[in-house]
């Protein structure tokens, strides 16, 4: 599976961005799609996950209320709508997919994800 993320950029505090990630090759094997982020010197942080088949979704407390994950199964694309952005949201954002049979059940856990995209930079200025 190949993942191509887009939509990152620079915004001011309070702004919004919509990240997209399109999957190609072996897309039928995708069970779950998710978003992570990482800042320099920090571990990758899981934000949100969504089950490809049903659209059931989950976001961590860091993302809940401001970020929304969605997917378009026909386009094999996952989105992350981010609102009320803060400077601490500045990071490289990665999309990921889970291919294992248990990825479908555990889409709300970071361990469900096997393959990551190349990342897209989000910068929020005060």
XYZ file of C-alpha atoms in Angstrom:
126
model
C 0.000 0.000 0.000
C 1.237 3.444 -0.921
C 0.016 6.482 0.990
C 0.111 10.057 -0.226
C -0.769 12.764 2.290
C -1.555 16.351 1.419
C -3.191 19.446 2.834
C -0.606 20.579 5.340
C 0.513 24.164 5.546
C 0.851 27.211 7.737
C -2.085 28.770 9.549
C -2.622 31.154 12.397
C -3.990 30.189 15.784
C -7.660 29.393 15.504
C -7.413 28.430 11.865
C -8.438 25.215 10.168
C -6.872 22.703 7.831
C -8.076 19.576 6.126
C -5.545 16.834 5.569
C -6.118 14.151 2.974
C -4.402 10.849 2.425
C -4.979 8.692 -0.616
C -4.079 5.028 -0.598
C -3.113 3.054 -3.659
C -2.116 -0.557 -4.345
C -3.573 -3.430 -2.335
C -6.282 -1.148 -1.015
C -8.664 -4.053 -0.575
C -6.500 -5.240 2.304
C -6.922 -2.032 4.311
C -8.898 -2.591 7.507
C -8.328 0.702 9.304
C -7.006 4.180 8.564
C -5.526 6.610 11.008
C -3.647 9.806 11.667
C -0.571 10.394 13.784
C 1.680 13.365 14.377
C 5.236 13.868 15.484
C 7.359 16.750 16.648
C 11.170 16.708 16.777
C 12.494 14.653 19.644
C 9.090 13.233 20.493
C 7.475 9.898 19.820
C 4.833 9.638 17.179
C 1.452 10.429 18.683
C -1.722 8.642 17.652
C -4.602 11.043 17.011
C -7.530 9.326 15.339
C -8.487 6.054 13.725
C -11.387 4.873 11.606
C -12.618 1.482 10.570
C -12.720 1.322 6.792
C -15.806 -0.870 6.534
C -18.189 0.797 8.961
C -16.732 4.259 9.441
C -16.603 3.821 13.206
C -14.088 6.327 14.438
C -12.123 7.279 17.496
C -9.977 10.248 18.451
C -7.730 10.610 21.451
C -8.231 13.340 23.998
C -5.587 15.410 22.207
C -7.765 15.502 19.103
C -11.295 15.064 20.389
C -13.530 18.070 19.910
C -11.248 19.805 17.398
C -10.226 17.094 14.944
C -12.535 14.879 12.913
C -11.518 11.827 10.940
C -13.518 10.571 8.014
C -12.996 8.315 5.032
C -14.204 7.854 1.497
C -13.966 4.146 0.913
C -14.625 4.467 -2.807
C -11.641 6.781 -3.155
C -9.524 4.944 -0.567
C -8.950 8.280 1.075
C -8.898 9.318 4.708
C -9.322 12.871 5.911
C -8.484 14.784 9.059
C -10.441 17.965 9.538
C -8.644 20.164 12.065
C -10.226 23.247 13.595
C -9.308 25.739 16.314
C -5.667 25.007 15.700
C -3.103 25.926 18.334
C 0.659 26.422 18.136
C 1.110 23.125 19.983
C -0.539 21.379 17.046
C 2.549 22.183 14.984
C 3.969 18.853 13.836
C 4.449 16.528 10.927
C 1.195 14.663 10.402
C 1.227 11.102 9.117
C -1.547 8.977 7.791
C -1.395 5.250 8.343
C -3.276 2.096 7.477
C -3.786 -1.190 9.229
C -3.788 -4.314 7.120
C -3.977 -7.081 9.705
C -7.171 -8.863 10.532
C -7.127 -7.398 14.042
C -6.625 -3.875 12.695
C -10.332 -3.776 12.005
C -11.210 -4.494 15.625
C -8.525 -2.346 17.191
C -8.718 0.701 14.908
C -8.747 2.894 18.034
C -5.259 1.772 19.037
C -1.947 2.876 17.513
C -0.721 -0.731 17.353
C -3.378 -1.459 14.709
C -1.420 0.482 12.076
C 1.280 -1.042 9.924
C 2.124 1.349 7.120
C 2.728 5.071 7.299
C 2.730 7.773 4.675
C 5.489 10.306 4.159
C 4.015 13.016 6.383
C 2.794 16.526 5.815
C 3.925 19.550 7.830
C 1.414 21.595 9.778
C 2.621 24.846 11.303
C 0.401 26.963 13.532
C 1.646 30.418 14.392
C 0.472 32.572 17.252
